[in-house]
Coordinates of C-alpha atoms and ligand atoms in Angstrom, one line a residue:
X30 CA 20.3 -14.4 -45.4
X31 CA 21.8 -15.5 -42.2
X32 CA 25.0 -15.0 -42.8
X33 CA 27.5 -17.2 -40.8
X34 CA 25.2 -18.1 -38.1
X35 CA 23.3 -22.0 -39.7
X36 CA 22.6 -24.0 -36.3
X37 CA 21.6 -22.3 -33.2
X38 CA 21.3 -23.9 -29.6
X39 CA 19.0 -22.1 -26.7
X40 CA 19.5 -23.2 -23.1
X41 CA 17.2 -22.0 -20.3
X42 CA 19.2 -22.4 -17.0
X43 CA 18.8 -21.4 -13.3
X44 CA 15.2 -21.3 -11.4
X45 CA 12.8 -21.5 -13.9
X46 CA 10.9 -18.1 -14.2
X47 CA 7.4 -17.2 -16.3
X48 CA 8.0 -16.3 -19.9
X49 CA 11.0 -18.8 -20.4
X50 CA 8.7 -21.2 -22.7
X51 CA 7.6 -17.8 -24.8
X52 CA 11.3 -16.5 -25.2
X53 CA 12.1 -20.4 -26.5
X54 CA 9.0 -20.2 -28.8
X55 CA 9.6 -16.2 -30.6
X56 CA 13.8 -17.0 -31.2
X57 CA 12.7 -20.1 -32.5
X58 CA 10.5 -19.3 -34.8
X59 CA 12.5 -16.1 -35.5
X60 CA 15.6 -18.0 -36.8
X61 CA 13.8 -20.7 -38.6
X62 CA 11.6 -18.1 -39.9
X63 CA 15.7 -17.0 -41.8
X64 CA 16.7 -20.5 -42.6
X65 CA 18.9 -21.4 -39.5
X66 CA 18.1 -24.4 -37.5
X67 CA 17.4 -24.9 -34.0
X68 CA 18.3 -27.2 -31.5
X69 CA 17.2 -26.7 -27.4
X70 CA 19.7 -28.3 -24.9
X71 CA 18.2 -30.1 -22.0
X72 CA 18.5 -29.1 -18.2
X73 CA 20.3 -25.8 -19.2
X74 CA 24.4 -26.2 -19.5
X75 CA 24.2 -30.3 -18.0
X76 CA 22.5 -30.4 -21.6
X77 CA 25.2 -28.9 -23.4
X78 CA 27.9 -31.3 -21.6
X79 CA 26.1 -34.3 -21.9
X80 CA 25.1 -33.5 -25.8
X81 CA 21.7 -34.0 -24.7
X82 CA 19.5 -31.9 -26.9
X83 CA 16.0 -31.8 -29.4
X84 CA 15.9 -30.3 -32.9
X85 CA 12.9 -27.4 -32.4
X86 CA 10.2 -27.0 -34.7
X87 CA 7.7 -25.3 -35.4
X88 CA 5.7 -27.7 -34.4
X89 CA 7.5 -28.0 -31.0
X90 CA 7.4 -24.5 -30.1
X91 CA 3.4 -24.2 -31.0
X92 CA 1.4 -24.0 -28.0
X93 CA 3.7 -23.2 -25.5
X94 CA 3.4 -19.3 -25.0
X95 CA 1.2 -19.3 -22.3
X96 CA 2.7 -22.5 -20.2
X97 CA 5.0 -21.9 -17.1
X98 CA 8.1 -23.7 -16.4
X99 CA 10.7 -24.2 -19.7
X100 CA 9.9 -26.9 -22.1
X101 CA 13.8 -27.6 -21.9
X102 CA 14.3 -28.4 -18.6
X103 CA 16.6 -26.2 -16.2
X104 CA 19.3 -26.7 -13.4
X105 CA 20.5 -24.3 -11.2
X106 CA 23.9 -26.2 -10.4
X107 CA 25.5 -27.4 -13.6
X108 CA 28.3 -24.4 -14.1
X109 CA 30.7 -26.2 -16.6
X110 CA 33.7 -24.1 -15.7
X111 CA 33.4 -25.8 -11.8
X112 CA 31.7 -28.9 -12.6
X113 CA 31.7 -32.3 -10.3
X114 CA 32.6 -35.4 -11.6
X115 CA 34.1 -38.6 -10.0
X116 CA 37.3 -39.4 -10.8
X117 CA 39.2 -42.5 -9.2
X118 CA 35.9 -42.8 -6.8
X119 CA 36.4 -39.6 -5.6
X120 CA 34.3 -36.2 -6.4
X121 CA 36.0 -33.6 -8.1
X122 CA 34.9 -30.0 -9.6
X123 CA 36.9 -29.8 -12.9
X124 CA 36.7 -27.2 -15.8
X125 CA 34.6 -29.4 -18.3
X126 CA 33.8 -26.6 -20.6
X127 CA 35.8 -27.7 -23.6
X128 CA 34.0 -30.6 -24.1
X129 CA 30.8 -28.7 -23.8
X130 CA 32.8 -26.6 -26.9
X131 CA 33.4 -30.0 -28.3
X132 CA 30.0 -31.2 -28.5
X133 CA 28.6 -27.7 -30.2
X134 CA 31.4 -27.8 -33.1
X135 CA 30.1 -32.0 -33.3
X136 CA 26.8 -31.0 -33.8
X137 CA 27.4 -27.6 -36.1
X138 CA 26.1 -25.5 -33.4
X139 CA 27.4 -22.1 -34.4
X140 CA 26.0 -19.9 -31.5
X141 CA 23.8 -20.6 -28.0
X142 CA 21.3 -18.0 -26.9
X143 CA 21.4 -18.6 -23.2
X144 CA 17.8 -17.9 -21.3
X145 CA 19.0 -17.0 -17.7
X146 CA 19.6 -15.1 -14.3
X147 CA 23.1 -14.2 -13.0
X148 CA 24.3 -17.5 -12.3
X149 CA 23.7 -18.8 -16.0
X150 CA 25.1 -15.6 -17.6
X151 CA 28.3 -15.6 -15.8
X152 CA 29.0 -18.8 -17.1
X153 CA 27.6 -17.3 -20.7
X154 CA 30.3 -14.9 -20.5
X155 CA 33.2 -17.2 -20.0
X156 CA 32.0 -18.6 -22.6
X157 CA 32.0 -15.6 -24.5
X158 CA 36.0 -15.6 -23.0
X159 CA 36.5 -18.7 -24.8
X160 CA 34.9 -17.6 -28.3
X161 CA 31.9 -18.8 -28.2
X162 CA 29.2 -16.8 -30.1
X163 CA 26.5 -16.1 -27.2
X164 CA 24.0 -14.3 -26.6
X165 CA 22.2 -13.6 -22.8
X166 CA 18.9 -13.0 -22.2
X167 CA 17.9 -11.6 -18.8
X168 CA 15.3 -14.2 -16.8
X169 CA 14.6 -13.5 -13.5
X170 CA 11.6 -12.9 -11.1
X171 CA 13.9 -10.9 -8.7
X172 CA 14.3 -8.3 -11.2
X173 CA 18.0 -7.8 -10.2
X174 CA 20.0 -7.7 -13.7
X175 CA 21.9 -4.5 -14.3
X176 CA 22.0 -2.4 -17.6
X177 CA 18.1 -3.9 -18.9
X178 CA 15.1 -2.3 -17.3
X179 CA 13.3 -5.0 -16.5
X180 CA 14.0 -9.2 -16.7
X181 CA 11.3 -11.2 -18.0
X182 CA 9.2 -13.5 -15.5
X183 CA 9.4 -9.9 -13.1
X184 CA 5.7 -9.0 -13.7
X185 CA 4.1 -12.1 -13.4
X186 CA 5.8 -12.6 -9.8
X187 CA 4.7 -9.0 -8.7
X188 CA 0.5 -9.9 -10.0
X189 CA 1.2 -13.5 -7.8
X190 CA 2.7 -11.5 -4.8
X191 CA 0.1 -8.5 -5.4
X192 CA -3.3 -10.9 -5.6
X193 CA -1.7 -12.6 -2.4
X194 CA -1.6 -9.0 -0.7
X195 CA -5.3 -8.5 -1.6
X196 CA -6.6 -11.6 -0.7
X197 CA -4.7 -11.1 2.6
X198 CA -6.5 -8.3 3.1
X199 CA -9.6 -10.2 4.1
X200 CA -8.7 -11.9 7.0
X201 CA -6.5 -8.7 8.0
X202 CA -9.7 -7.3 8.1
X203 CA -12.0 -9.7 9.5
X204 CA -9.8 -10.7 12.2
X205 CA -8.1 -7.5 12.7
X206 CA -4.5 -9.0 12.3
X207 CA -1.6 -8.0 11.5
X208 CA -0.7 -10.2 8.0
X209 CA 2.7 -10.4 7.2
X210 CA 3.6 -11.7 3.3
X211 CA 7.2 -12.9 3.0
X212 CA 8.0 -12.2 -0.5
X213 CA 11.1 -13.4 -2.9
X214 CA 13.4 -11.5 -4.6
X215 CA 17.3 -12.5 -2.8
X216 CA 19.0 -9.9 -2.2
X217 CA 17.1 -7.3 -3.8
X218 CA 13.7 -5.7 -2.6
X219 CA 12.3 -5.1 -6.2
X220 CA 9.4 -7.9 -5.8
X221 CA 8.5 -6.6 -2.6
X222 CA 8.5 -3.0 -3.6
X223 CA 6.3 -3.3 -6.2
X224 CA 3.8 -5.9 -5.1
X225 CA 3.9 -3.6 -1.7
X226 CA 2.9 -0.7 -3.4
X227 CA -0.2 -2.3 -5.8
X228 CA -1.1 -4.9 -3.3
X229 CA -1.8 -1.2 -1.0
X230 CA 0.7 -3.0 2.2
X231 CA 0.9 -0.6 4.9
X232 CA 5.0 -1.3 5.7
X233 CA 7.2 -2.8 3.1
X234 CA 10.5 -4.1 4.2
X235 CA 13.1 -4.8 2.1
X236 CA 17.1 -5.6 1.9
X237 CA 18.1 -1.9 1.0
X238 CA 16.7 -0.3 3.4
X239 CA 17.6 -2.0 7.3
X240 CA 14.1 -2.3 9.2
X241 CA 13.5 -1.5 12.9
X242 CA 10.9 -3.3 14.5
X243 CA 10.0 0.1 16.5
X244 CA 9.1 2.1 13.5
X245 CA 6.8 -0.6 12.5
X246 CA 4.8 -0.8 15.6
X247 CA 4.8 2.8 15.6
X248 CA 2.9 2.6 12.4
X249 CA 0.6 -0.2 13.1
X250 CA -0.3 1.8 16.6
X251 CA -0.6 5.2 14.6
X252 CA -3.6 3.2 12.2
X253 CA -4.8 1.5 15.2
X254 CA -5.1 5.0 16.4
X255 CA -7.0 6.0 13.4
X256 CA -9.3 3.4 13.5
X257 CA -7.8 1.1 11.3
X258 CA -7.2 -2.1 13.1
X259 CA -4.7 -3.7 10.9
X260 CA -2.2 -3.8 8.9
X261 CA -0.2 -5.3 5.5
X262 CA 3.1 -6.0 6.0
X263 CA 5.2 -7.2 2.7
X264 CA 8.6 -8.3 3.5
X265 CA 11.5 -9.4 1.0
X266 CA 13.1 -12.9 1.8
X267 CA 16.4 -10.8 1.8
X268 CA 14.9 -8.3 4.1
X269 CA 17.1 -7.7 7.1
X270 CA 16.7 -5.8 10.6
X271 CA 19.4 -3.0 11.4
X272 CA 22.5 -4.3 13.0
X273 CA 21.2 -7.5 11.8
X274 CA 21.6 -10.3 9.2
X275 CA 19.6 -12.2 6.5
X276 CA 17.6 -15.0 7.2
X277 CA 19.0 -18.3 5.6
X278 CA 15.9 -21.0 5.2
X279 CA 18.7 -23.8 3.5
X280 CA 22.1 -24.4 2.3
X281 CA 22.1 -26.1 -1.0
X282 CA 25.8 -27.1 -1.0
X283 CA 25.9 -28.6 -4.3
X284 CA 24.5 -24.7 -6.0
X285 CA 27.0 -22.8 -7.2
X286 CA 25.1 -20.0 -4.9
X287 CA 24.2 -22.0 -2.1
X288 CA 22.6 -19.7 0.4
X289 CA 18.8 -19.9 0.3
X290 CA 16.7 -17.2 2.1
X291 CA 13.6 -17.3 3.7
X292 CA 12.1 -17.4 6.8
X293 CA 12.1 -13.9 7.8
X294 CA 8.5 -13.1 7.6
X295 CA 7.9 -15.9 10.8
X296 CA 10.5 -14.6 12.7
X297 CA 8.5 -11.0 12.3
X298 CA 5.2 -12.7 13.2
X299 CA 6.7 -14.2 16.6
X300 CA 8.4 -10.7 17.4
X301 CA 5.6 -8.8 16.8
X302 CA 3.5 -11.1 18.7
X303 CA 5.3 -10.4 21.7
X304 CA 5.4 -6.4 21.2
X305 CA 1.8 -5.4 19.9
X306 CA -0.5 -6.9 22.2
X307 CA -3.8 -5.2 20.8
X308 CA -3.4 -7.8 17.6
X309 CA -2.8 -11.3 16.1
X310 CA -0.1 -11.4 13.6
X311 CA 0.0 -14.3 10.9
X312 CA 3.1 -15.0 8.2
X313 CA 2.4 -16.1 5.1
X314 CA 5.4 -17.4 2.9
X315 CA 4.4 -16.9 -0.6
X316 CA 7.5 -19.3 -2.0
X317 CA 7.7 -20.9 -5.8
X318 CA 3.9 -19.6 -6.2
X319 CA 5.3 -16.3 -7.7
X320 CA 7.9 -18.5 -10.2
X321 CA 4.8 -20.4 -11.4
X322 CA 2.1 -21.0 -13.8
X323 CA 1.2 -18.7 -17.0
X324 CA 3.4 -15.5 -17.7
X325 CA 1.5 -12.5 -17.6
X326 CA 0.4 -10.5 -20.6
X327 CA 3.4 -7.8 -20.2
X328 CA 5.7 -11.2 -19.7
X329 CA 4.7 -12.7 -23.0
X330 CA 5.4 -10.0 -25.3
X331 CA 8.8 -8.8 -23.3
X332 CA 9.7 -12.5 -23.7
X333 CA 8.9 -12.3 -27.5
X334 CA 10.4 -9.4 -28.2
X335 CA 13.5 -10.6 -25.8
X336 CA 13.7 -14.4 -28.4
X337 CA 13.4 -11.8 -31.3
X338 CA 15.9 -9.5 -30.6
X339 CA 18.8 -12.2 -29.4
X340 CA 18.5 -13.9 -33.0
X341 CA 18.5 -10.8 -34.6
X342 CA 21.8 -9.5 -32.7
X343 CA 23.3 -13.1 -33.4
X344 CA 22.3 -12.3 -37.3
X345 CA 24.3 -9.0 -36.5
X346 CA 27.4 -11.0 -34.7
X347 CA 26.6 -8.8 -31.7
X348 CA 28.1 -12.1 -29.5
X349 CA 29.1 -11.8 -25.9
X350 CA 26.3 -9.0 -25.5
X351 CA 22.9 -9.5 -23.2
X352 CA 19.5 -8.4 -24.8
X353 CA 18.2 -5.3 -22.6
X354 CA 14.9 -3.1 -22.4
X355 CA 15.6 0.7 -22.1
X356 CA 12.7 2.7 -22.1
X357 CA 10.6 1.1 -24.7
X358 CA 13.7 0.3 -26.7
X359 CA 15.3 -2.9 -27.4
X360 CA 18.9 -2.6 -27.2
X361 CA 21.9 -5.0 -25.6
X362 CA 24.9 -4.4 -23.4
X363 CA 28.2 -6.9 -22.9
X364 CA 27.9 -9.4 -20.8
X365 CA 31.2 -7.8 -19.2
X366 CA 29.2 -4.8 -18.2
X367 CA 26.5 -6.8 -16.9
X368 CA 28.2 -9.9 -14.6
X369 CA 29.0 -9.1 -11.1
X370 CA 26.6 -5.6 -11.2
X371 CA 23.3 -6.7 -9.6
X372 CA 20.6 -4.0 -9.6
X373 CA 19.2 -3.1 -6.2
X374 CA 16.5 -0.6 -5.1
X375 CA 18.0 2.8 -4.5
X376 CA 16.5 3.7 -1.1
X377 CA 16.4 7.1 -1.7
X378 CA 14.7 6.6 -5.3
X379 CA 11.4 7.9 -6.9
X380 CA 9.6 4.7 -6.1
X381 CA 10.5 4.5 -2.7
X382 CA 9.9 8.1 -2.4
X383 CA 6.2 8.0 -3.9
X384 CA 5.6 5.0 -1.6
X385 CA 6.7 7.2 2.0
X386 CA 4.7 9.8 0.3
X387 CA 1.7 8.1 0.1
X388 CA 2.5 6.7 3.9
X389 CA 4.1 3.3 3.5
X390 CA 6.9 2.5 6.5
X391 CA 10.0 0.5 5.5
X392 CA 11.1 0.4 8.9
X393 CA 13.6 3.6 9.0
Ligands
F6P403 O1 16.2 -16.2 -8.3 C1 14.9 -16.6 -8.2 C2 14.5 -17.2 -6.9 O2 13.2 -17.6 -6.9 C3 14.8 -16.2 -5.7 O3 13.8 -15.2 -5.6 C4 14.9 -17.2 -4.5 O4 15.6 -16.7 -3.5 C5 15.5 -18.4 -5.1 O5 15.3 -18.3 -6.5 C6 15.0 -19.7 -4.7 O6 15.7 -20.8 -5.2 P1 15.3 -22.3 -5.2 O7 14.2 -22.5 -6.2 O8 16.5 -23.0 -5.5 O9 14.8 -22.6 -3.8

């Protein structure tokens, strides 16, 4: 019944993201469910290279829907094609990819459904260059992969980031500060834009759209005005001021993409500080809280119908193609089309259009 596809292998690589163990658990059972076997390679592509895998069971995947984190393991700095390895004492980055090819065709792996961001599915795609049967599916909190609606792990960020606005909202109101959250999301401003918008923040800044420091006093002194004497400010990690640029917490040299952001929520709190006397202003940086713990209700059943879908388009030798969400539909797209596309916030979209209209400030 399944056709040329006997022995699958399912990776989860990059940051790891709610939903991953509940993608792991529906493709499993999915394939086994049509006779093919499963295996799960450890720490994402590392696993692959290193042959280091376990067969998945039903019995493995059982219980496992609701837990954060992957059940495989993940690593956001094993890309085969650039790998490092010592050679004559020395550290080298060499295309080790073959023998990652190698150790599939040892083990009768026919085809890899690799669980990832944009990081993980560039390297799915050159797989895909190199003939392997793959298929991608989209993982990311930042919400930032082209073609597909929405990436699993999205929605449970936004309820973290959103419960974190609310609860903010107490000591905004208490104290009358202004409370800053400093959300995730790299480059994009998706977390931020939604969590701003439910988690009712008065000023949401994000990458897209270059903030000036001006227009956001001139909002917190129009609600001061008013009688309202605070204010919610949700700002992306990626969020930058005009003229400006982002704010880099780290380098993590050893990453394929090193840069990591954070930090710019603080820098807000000091400016501010100095330029609205009337108030208190307090940064909070909401970090690897939105990444972690149990995947939302939404989550789980995108994730399930995500594991579903990639067996089933492996079943139809759809390989090289990413599962995607249009609408309600479940559909896919080549990883060609997908790699090298990230999905920003249009600044002058219908979300960011309801969100001035209801009196939010993004700082232009
Ligand atoms: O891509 C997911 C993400 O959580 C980003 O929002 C964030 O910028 C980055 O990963 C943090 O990476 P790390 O866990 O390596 O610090």
């Amino acid at each position: 019944m399944s056709g040329k596809i006997k022995k699958i292998g399912l990776m989860t690589g990059g940051g790891d993201c709610p939903g991953l163990n509940a993608v792991i658990r529906a493709a499993t059972r999915t394939a086994l469910n049509l006779g093919i076997e499963v295996i799960g390679y450890k720490f994402g592509y590392k696993g692959l290279y290193k042959n280091d895998f376990e067969k998945l069971t039903k019995q493995r995947v059982s219980g496992i829907q609701h837990l954060g984190g992957t059940i495989l393991y993940s690593s956001n700095k094993d890309n085969l094609f650039e790998y490092e390895v010592e050679e004559d004492g020395k550290k080298v980055k060499k295309d080790v990819s073959d023998i990652a090819i190698k150790n599939m065709k040892k083990e009768g792996v026919d085809a890899l459904i690799i669980i990832g961001g944009d990081g993980t599915l560039t390297s799915a795609r050159d797989f895909a260059r190199k003939g392997v049967k793959v298929i991608g599916v989209p993982k990311t909190i930042d919400n930032d992969l082209a073609v597909t609606d929405v990436t699993f792990g999205f929605n449970s960020a936004i309820n973290v980031a959103r419960d974190a606005l609310d609860r903010l909202h107490t000591t905004a109101e208490s104290h009358h500060r202004i409370m800053i959250l400093e959300v995730m999301g790299r480059n994009a401003g998706w977390i931020a834009l939604h969590s701003g918008i439910a988690g009712s923040a008065d000023v949401i800044l994000i990458p897209e759209i270059p903030y000036d420091i001006n227009k956001i006093i001139e909002k917190i002194n129009e609600r001061h005005h008013r009688g309202k004497l605070f204010s919610i400010i949700c700002v992306a990690e990626g969020a930058v001021p005009v003229g400006g640029g982002v704010t880099i917490s780290k380098i993590v040299s050893d990453s394929p993409d090193p840069i990591r952001l954070g930090g710019v929520g603080n820098i807000l709190a000091m400016e501010l500080e100095k330029l609205v006397t009337e108030h208190e202003t307090r940064a909070t940086v909401l970090g690897h809280l939105q990444r972690g713990g149990s995947p939302s209700t939404f989550d789980r059943i995108l994730a399930t119908r995500y594991g579903v879908k990639a067996v089933e388009l492996l079943i139809d030798e759809r390989y090289g193609n990413m599962v995607t969400i249009n609408g309600d539909k479940m559909s896919f797209e080549h990883l060609e089309n997908i790699i090298g596309r990230p999905k920003f916030v249009d600044p002058d979209g219908e979300l960011v259009r309801t969100a001035k209209s209801i009196g939010i400030t993004f700082g232009d």
